[in-house]
Amino acid sequence: MPDTLTPYDLACEGRTTPLGLDEAVPRLSWKLADGRPGQRQTAYRLVIEGGGGRHDSGIVRAEESLHVVPEGFTAAPATRYAWTVTVWDADGAEGASASSWFETGLLGPEGWAGASWIEHDPALDPMMDPPTFGEPLPERLGSCPPARLYRRAFTAREAPASARLYVTARGIYLPYLNGVRVGDAELAPGWTDYRHRVQYQTYDVTELVAAGENVLGAQVSDGWWSGYLGFDRRRQAEHYGVRPQLIARLVIDYGDGGRDVVVTDAAWREHDGHVRHADLLMGEVHDARLERSTAGRWSPGYDDSAWRPVRIAGADHDTLIGMLDEPVRVTEEISPAAVTALPGGRILVDLGQNMVGRVRLRVRRAAPGTRVTLRHAEVLDESGEPYVANLRSAEATDLYIAAGESEEVYEPAFTVHGFRYVEISGHDDVDVTGRVLHSDTRFTGELVTSDPEVNRLLANIRWGQRGNFVSVPTDCPQRDERLGWLADAQVFLPTACYNADVSAFFARWLRDVIDGRHPGGAFPDVAPVVDRYPVNREGAPGWGDAGVLIPWHLYRVYGDVRTLERCFPAMAGWIDWIESGNPDLIWRDRVGNHYGDWLQIGAETPREVLATAYFAHSATLVARAADVLGRAADAERYAGLAQRVRKAFADAFVGADGSVTGDTQTAYLLALAYDLLPDELVEPAVARLVDAIRRNGDRLSTGFLGVALLCPVLSAHGHDDLAYTLLHQREFPSWMYSIRHGATTIWERWDGWTAEAGFQATEMNSFNHYSLGSVGQWLYARVAGIDQAPGSVAFRDLVIAPVPGGRLTSASARYESPRGLIATAWELKDGAFSLDVTIPPGARAVVRLPIGGGTHEIGSGTHRFTVPQGD
Ligand code: RAM
């Protein structure tokens, strides 16, 4: 820890050094560190230099270090800015400085002038030789078109002073310049509601452009744009478009004011490509012989006369925006835990972890044309064979056709699978490495306890997050679904925010949530909305409410007022829509595909109880949001409405004895969590909740919505012990039941596999769904004791109240909060309790110690508390 106030982790719009920023008035943030106690920032100074200008804020007296808008600064397009922040501490002494940079993108459609969307021209498609794959391919994979190759040669008069490539696709693309793969983004441009926006990527290609002839190229596949999507099994369903398109703008600056610009236009040429079939769900067929036959295709001097002219698909630029968050990247490699033989000469690789991504395959000494087939599975069946029935129509198969070299390396580029096991057939001199992919949100949290099972649960939760934050927060990563279901995202968000900085990721996805609204104001069940999808529904209680809960939570955790502001009209519109369809304020109508407490087990929480509870909760949050945004009239209106919904709830569903209609765990959890009970009935309702759990053999019965509230509500009402009992419960249904049976991710359902019944029905049985992992929030907030006070924003007013319990004898956590590091480490030893706490500058904490240790107020710095035995 420094002994002076020190800014670090500088961020612009929630990102570290964004290149291609799509914001002319960017918000700057920094964290603070200081080893001295009681420190805080009292002033800052920002100097921003770029585009030939210099902006100096002077010394600004302010404690704020988050989302600071440099007053009077507006960024120009395509300009790199260096920025430095200097801070002053509590005593008015100058602290340290730190520097970073951001670079704007084109800042609007005008920057794309001249560039056209180009595509394969089906009219020119010569009959290609049918690929000689030998045996037939999996049917749907075989129906997918190839990833096409696009290239264009151009001349640079000299090596540039600077060069930028702005590029994207309606589809998925990989860019190349002079034979070199550009950047490290995977599955770019990611999935957004393409009807409204397509993110372009910006790459610094200064080093790749050379004097003389150059070649810009790309491989482009269907992706989310025109490939298989969700559980719509129509072939080439054309949800957004018929075939993929590419658009690019390469800007070369020579340093003497001279500039060349290369755009996608009619001069480009196109070829079928060696990835013969490519699809996110189905997999990929890669013919290395064909790949060798176009060797040199991305380099100068290659003869592309056999390539076809492209077709101009359009020159519309309105949907193009710069990347708003980090792209998907490969973030980790996994070596196999075991490799075994399966009958028929097949090899089974166990990566030891249910992961999301692909493998890198190494093939040695294969004859030309050898087919190596990779099938992916999350689990094995009873006979030890890969179990793929739960993937439904997703074929999740990659096929590599060897060129015949002594060693060949292959990694699919246009597909992604959720798997732990890979079955390899066709050649046995092979090995694989797992390549983990996800949106590259920075990890911020880490929690380790003395109990290995709890640690495994934490790891499973984190793996679920990684595997399902692939461009969009999805329900699952493996079967033919992988959709941005709103409730899943909403219940898991609080946990996700501890694990990683997901601010930019969610703020971007929320734009699709808003654009997915139905006329009248209902939020969709799934975002991005998939056009022409058979199950486009809207308005489900707990699902649509995510449109309110998520912006609010992002504000609470990150202090993101701008996103709250952007979302507010839609948030209010959602409440208005519910209210106008349910004048007696019991939410019975306008419930869409009411999913209830989805996948609850052995309980049936009445749907109108659940819906009305959400109605009250969302209305309350809209009122609070209005308050934050200075909309007094709205704040009053929605607070009043929330009060009336509460009353309607109590009148309709709450008995004089504190019972809630349905008498289920979730019914009580909702009523307690969302403050729907008259004061005098809170304790009786808590007693009934406890009783409902006890009667169930100390086991839960909650589904997606209820489970998120379970441990937090028990803790809030003095029942940490019962929360721990549920945490450690090993009998079905419980978290530990799945872990005892080998889970390395969170299962979609409590009964995904049971000793009595084996696998659940194939129709809906994912082994990597994060929703039931929402208990992560409680583990951080209560077990590790890192939480913020009710009115606190971005962890300024902390409540550090770790609760030893269950089998735990210690827990230690580090959370890189938006303001800086918060850490706790506690231990129970010989009956005494000790706690180390670190608080960042500017934050305050109320520390509540267990076993009669009392309450303490502290400021920043590192503090140690001990509560001796028998105290
Ligand atoms: C399933 C999804 C998702 C859930 C919906 C209601 O198909 O997997 O998890 O939100 O249904």
PDB file of C-alpha atoms in Angstrom, residues 514-650:
ATOM      1  CA  ILE A 514     -34.801  -1.186 -24.222  1.00  0.00           C
ATOM      2  CA  ASP A 515     -34.967  -1.567 -27.975  1.00  0.00           C
ATOM      3  CA  GLY A 516     -36.635  -4.920 -27.469  1.00  0.00           C
ATOM      4  CA  ARG A 517     -39.662  -3.376 -25.809  1.00  0.00           C
ATOM      5  CA  HIS A 518     -43.017  -4.119 -27.319  1.00  0.00           C
ATOM      6  CA  PRO A 519     -45.395  -1.369 -28.339  1.00  0.00           C
ATOM      7  CA  GLY A 520     -47.101  -0.324 -25.142  1.00  0.00           C
ATOM      8  CA  GLY A 521     -43.991  -0.578 -23.035  1.00  0.00           C
ATOM      9  CA  ALA A 522     -43.531  -4.231 -22.062  1.00  0.00           C
ATOM     10  CA  PHE A 523     -39.956  -5.400 -21.781  1.00  0.00           C
ATOM     11  CA  PRO A 524     -39.163  -8.528 -23.768  1.00  0.00           C
ATOM     12  CA  ASP A 525     -38.437 -11.871 -22.094  1.00  0.00           C
ATOM     13  CA  VAL A 526     -35.259 -12.159 -24.120  1.00  0.00           C
ATOM     14  CA  ALA A 527     -32.800  -9.571 -25.441  1.00  0.00           C
ATOM     15  CA  PRO A 528     -31.464  -9.041 -28.031  1.00  0.00           C
ATOM     16  CA  VAL A 529     -34.855  -9.664 -29.556  1.00  0.00           C
ATOM     17  CA  VAL A 530     -34.557 -12.172 -32.342  1.00  0.00           C
ATOM     18  CA  ASP A 531     -36.574 -11.000 -35.280  1.00  0.00           C
ATOM     19  CA  ARG A 532     -39.066 -13.408 -36.790  1.00  0.00           C
ATOM     20  CA  TYR A 533     -38.579 -15.723 -33.845  1.00  0.00           C
ATOM     21  CA  PRO A 534     -41.408 -18.062 -33.005  1.00  0.00           C
ATOM     22  CA  VAL A 535     -41.278 -17.368 -29.287  1.00  0.00           C
ATOM     23  CA  ASN A 536     -40.982 -13.615 -29.182  1.00  0.00           C
ATOM     24  CA  ARG A 537     -42.803 -12.887 -25.982  1.00  0.00           C
ATOM     25  CA  GLU A 538     -42.866 -10.023 -23.563  1.00  0.00           C
ATOM     26  CA  GLY A 539     -44.011  -8.959 -20.169  1.00  0.00           C
ATOM     27  CA  ALA A 540     -43.308 -11.930 -17.904  1.00  0.00           C
ATOM     28  CA  PRO A 541     -43.174 -10.995 -14.212  1.00  0.00           C
ATOM     29  CA  GLY A 542     -39.616 -11.162 -12.916  1.00  0.00           C
ATOM     30  CA  TRP A 543     -38.335 -11.283 -16.501  1.00  0.00           C
ATOM     31  CA  GLY A 544     -39.505  -7.907 -17.777  1.00  0.00           C
ATOM     32  CA  ASP A 545     -38.730  -6.457 -14.359  1.00  0.00           C
ATOM     33  CA  ALA A 546     -35.074  -6.899 -15.191  1.00  0.00           C
ATOM     34  CA  GLY A 547     -35.498  -3.739 -17.275  1.00  0.00           C
ATOM     35  CA  VAL A 548     -35.949  -1.910 -13.963  1.00  0.00           C
ATOM     36  CA  LEU A 549     -33.793  -3.943 -11.610  1.00  0.00           C
ATOM     37  CA  ILE A 550     -30.656  -3.999 -13.725  1.00  0.00           C
ATOM     38  CA  PRO A 551     -30.201  -0.257 -14.381  1.00  0.00           C
ATOM     39  CA  TRP A 552     -30.934   0.343 -10.721  1.00  0.00           C
ATOM     40  CA  HIS A 553     -28.382  -2.191  -9.567  1.00  0.00           C
ATOM     41  CA  LEU A 554     -25.749  -0.810 -11.942  1.00  0.00           C
ATOM     42  CA  TYR A 555     -26.353   2.563 -10.390  1.00  0.00           C
ATOM     43  CA  ARG A 556     -26.032   1.153  -6.875  1.00  0.00           C
ATOM     44  CA  VAL A 557     -22.821  -0.726  -7.573  1.00  0.00           C
ATOM     45  CA  TYR A 558     -21.074   1.493 -10.105  1.00  0.00           C
ATOM     46  CA  GLY A 559     -22.756   4.839  -9.654  1.00  0.00           C
ATOM     47  CA  ASP A 560     -23.731   4.802 -13.317  1.00  0.00           C
ATOM     48  CA  VAL A 561     -26.263   7.628 -13.457  1.00  0.00           C
ATOM     49  CA  ARG A 562     -26.066   8.013 -17.223  1.00  0.00           C
ATOM     50  CA  THR A 563     -27.348   4.502 -17.842  1.00  0.00           C
ATOM     51  CA  LEU A 564     -30.072   5.034 -15.273  1.00  0.00           C
ATOM     52  CA  GLU A 565     -31.082   8.202 -17.081  1.00  0.00           C
ATOM     53  CA  ARG A 566     -31.092   6.500 -20.457  1.00  0.00           C
ATOM     54  CA  CYS A 567     -33.241   3.677 -19.112  1.00  0.00           C
ATOM     55  CA  PHE A 568     -35.612   5.725 -17.010  1.00  0.00           C
ATOM     56  CA  PRO A 569     -38.393   6.334 -19.551  1.00  0.00           C
ATOM     57  CA  ALA A 570     -38.506   2.610 -20.331  1.00  0.00           C
ATOM     58  CA  MET A 571     -38.448   1.714 -16.624  1.00  0.00           C
ATOM     59  CA  ALA A 572     -41.373   4.022 -15.930  1.00  0.00           C
ATOM     60  CA  GLY A 573     -43.146   2.828 -19.069  1.00  0.00           C
ATOM     61  CA  TRP A 574     -42.958  -0.749 -17.836  1.00  0.00           C
ATOM     62  CA  ILE A 575     -44.701   0.154 -14.599  1.00  0.00           C
ATOM     63  CA  ASP A 576     -47.329   2.174 -16.461  1.00  0.00           C
ATOM     64  CA  TRP A 577     -47.988  -0.792 -18.726  1.00  0.00           C
ATOM     65  CA  ILE A 578     -48.538  -3.150 -15.796  1.00  0.00           C
ATOM     66  CA  GLU A 579     -50.659  -0.654 -13.936  1.00  0.00           C
ATOM     67  CA  SER A 580     -52.928   0.185 -16.836  1.00  0.00           C
ATOM     68  CA  GLY A 581     -53.671  -3.497 -17.431  1.00  0.00           C
ATOM     69  CA  ASN A 582     -54.241  -4.257 -13.751  1.00  0.00           C
ATOM     70  CA  PRO A 583     -56.280  -1.415 -12.281  1.00  0.00           C
ATOM     71  CA  ASP A 584     -56.841  -3.217  -8.958  1.00  0.00           C
ATOM     72  CA  LEU A 585     -53.040  -3.452  -8.671  1.00  0.00           C
ATOM     73  CA  ILE A 586     -52.944  -7.229  -8.427  1.00  0.00           C
ATOM     74  CA  TRP A 587     -50.812  -8.236 -11.396  1.00  0.00           C
ATOM     75  CA  ARG A 588     -52.949 -10.909 -13.070  1.00  0.00           C
ATOM     76  CA  ASP A 589     -53.179  -9.662 -16.622  1.00  0.00           C
ATOM     77  CA  ARG A 590     -50.406  -8.756 -18.996  1.00  0.00           C
ATOM     78  CA  VAL A 591     -48.196 -11.517 -17.719  1.00  0.00           C
ATOM     79  CA  GLY A 592     -47.085 -12.914 -21.072  1.00  0.00           C
ATOM     80  CA  ASN A 593     -45.579 -16.358 -20.685  1.00  0.00           C
ATOM     81  CA  HIS A 594     -45.758 -16.149 -16.902  1.00  0.00           C
ATOM     82  CA  TYR A 595     -42.933 -18.429 -15.804  1.00  0.00           C
ATOM     83  CA  GLY A 596     -43.599 -18.075 -12.082  1.00  0.00           C
ATOM     84  CA  ASP A 597     -40.784 -19.086  -9.766  1.00  0.00           C
ATOM     85  CA  TRP A 598     -39.174 -20.966 -12.608  1.00  0.00           C
ATOM     86  CA  LEU A 599     -37.910 -24.462 -11.807  1.00  0.00           C
ATOM     87  CA  GLN A 600     -38.981 -24.304  -8.176  1.00  0.00           C
ATOM     88  CA  ILE A 601     -38.921 -27.756  -6.701  1.00  0.00           C
ATOM     89  CA  GLY A 602     -41.763 -29.321  -4.782  1.00  0.00           C
ATOM     90  CA  ALA A 603     -43.503 -25.991  -4.348  1.00  0.00           C
ATOM     91  CA  GLU A 604     -45.959 -23.906  -6.325  1.00  0.00           C
ATOM     92  CA  THR A 605     -45.760 -20.233  -5.519  1.00  0.00           C
ATOM     93  CA  PRO A 606     -48.964 -18.631  -6.794  1.00  0.00           C
ATOM     94  CA  ARG A 607     -48.165 -16.643  -9.879  1.00  0.00           C
ATOM     95  CA  GLU A 608     -50.143 -13.555  -8.922  1.00  0.00           C
ATOM     96  CA  VAL A 609     -48.399 -13.391  -5.559  1.00  0.00           C
ATOM     97  CA  LEU A 610     -45.048 -13.446  -7.304  1.00  0.00           C
ATOM     98  CA  ALA A 611     -46.107 -10.995  -9.993  1.00  0.00           C
ATOM     99  CA  THR A 612     -47.636  -8.483  -7.598  1.00  0.00           C
ATOM    100  CA  ALA A 613     -44.558  -8.610  -5.365  1.00  0.00           C
ATOM    101  CA  TYR A 614     -42.409  -7.744  -8.361  1.00  0.00           C
ATOM    102  CA  PHE A 615     -44.814  -4.992  -9.342  1.00  0.00           C
ATOM    103  CA  ALA A 616     -44.421  -3.380  -5.915  1.00  0.00           C
ATOM    104  CA  HIS A 617     -40.651  -3.811  -5.954  1.00  0.00           C
ATOM    105  CA  SER A 618     -40.151  -2.407  -9.439  1.00  0.00           C
ATOM    106  CA  ALA A 619     -42.429   0.545  -8.756  1.00  0.00           C
ATOM    107  CA  THR A 620     -40.359   1.277  -5.636  1.00  0.00           C
ATOM    108  CA  LEU A 621     -37.131   1.200  -7.618  1.00  0.00           C
ATOM    109  CA  VAL A 622     -38.562   3.444 -10.321  1.00  0.00           C
ATOM    110  CA  ALA A 623     -39.484   5.921  -7.589  1.00  0.00           C
ATOM    111  CA  ARG A 624     -35.933   5.781  -6.212  1.00  0.00           C
ATOM    112  CA  ALA A 625     -34.473   6.198  -9.666  1.00  0.00           C
ATOM    113  CA  ALA A 626     -36.671   9.223 -10.239  1.00  0.00           C
ATOM    114  CA  ASP A 627     -35.386  10.626  -7.009  1.00  0.00           C
ATOM    115  CA  VAL A 628     -31.762  10.147  -8.045  1.00  0.00           C
ATOM    116  CA  LEU A 629     -32.477  11.779 -11.387  1.00  0.00           C
ATOM    117  CA  GLY A 630     -34.187  14.752  -9.798  1.00  0.00           C
ATOM    118  CA  ARG A 631     -37.601  13.945 -11.193  1.00  0.00           C
ATOM    119  CA  ALA A 632     -39.647  14.893  -8.161  1.00  0.00           C
ATOM    120  CA  ALA A 633     -43.065  14.402  -9.689  1.00  0.00           C
ATOM    121  CA  ASP A 634     -42.196  10.943 -10.951  1.00  0.00           C
ATOM    122  CA  ALA A 635     -40.648  10.021  -7.626  1.00  0.00           C
ATOM    123  CA  GLU A 636     -43.848  10.947  -5.874  1.00  0.00           C
ATOM    124  CA  ARG A 637     -46.099   9.221  -8.347  1.00  0.00           C
ATOM    125  CA  TYR A 638     -44.244   5.890  -8.320  1.00  0.00           C
ATOM    126  CA  ALA A 639     -43.652   5.893  -4.583  1.00  0.00           C
ATOM    127  CA  GLY A 640     -47.376   6.426  -4.134  1.00  0.00           C
ATOM    128  CA  LEU A 641     -48.160   3.674  -6.583  1.00  0.00           C
ATOM    129  CA  ALA A 642     -45.731   1.311  -4.852  1.00  0.00           C
ATOM    130  CA  GLN A 643     -47.493   2.017  -1.571  1.00  0.00           C
ATOM    131  CA  ARG A 644     -50.848   1.193  -3.083  1.00  0.00           C
ATOM    132  CA  VAL A 645     -49.539  -2.010  -4.649  1.00  0.00           C
ATOM    133  CA  ARG A 646     -48.165  -2.985  -1.235  1.00  0.00           C
ATOM    134  CA  LYS A 647     -51.516  -2.457   0.305  1.00  0.00           C
ATOM    135  CA  ALA A 648     -53.250  -4.398  -2.454  1.00  0.00           C
ATOM    136  CA  PHE A 649     -50.764  -7.221  -1.900  1.00  0.00           C
ATOM    137  CA  ALA A 650     -51.354  -7.260   1.829  1.00  0.00           C
TER     138      ALA A 650
END
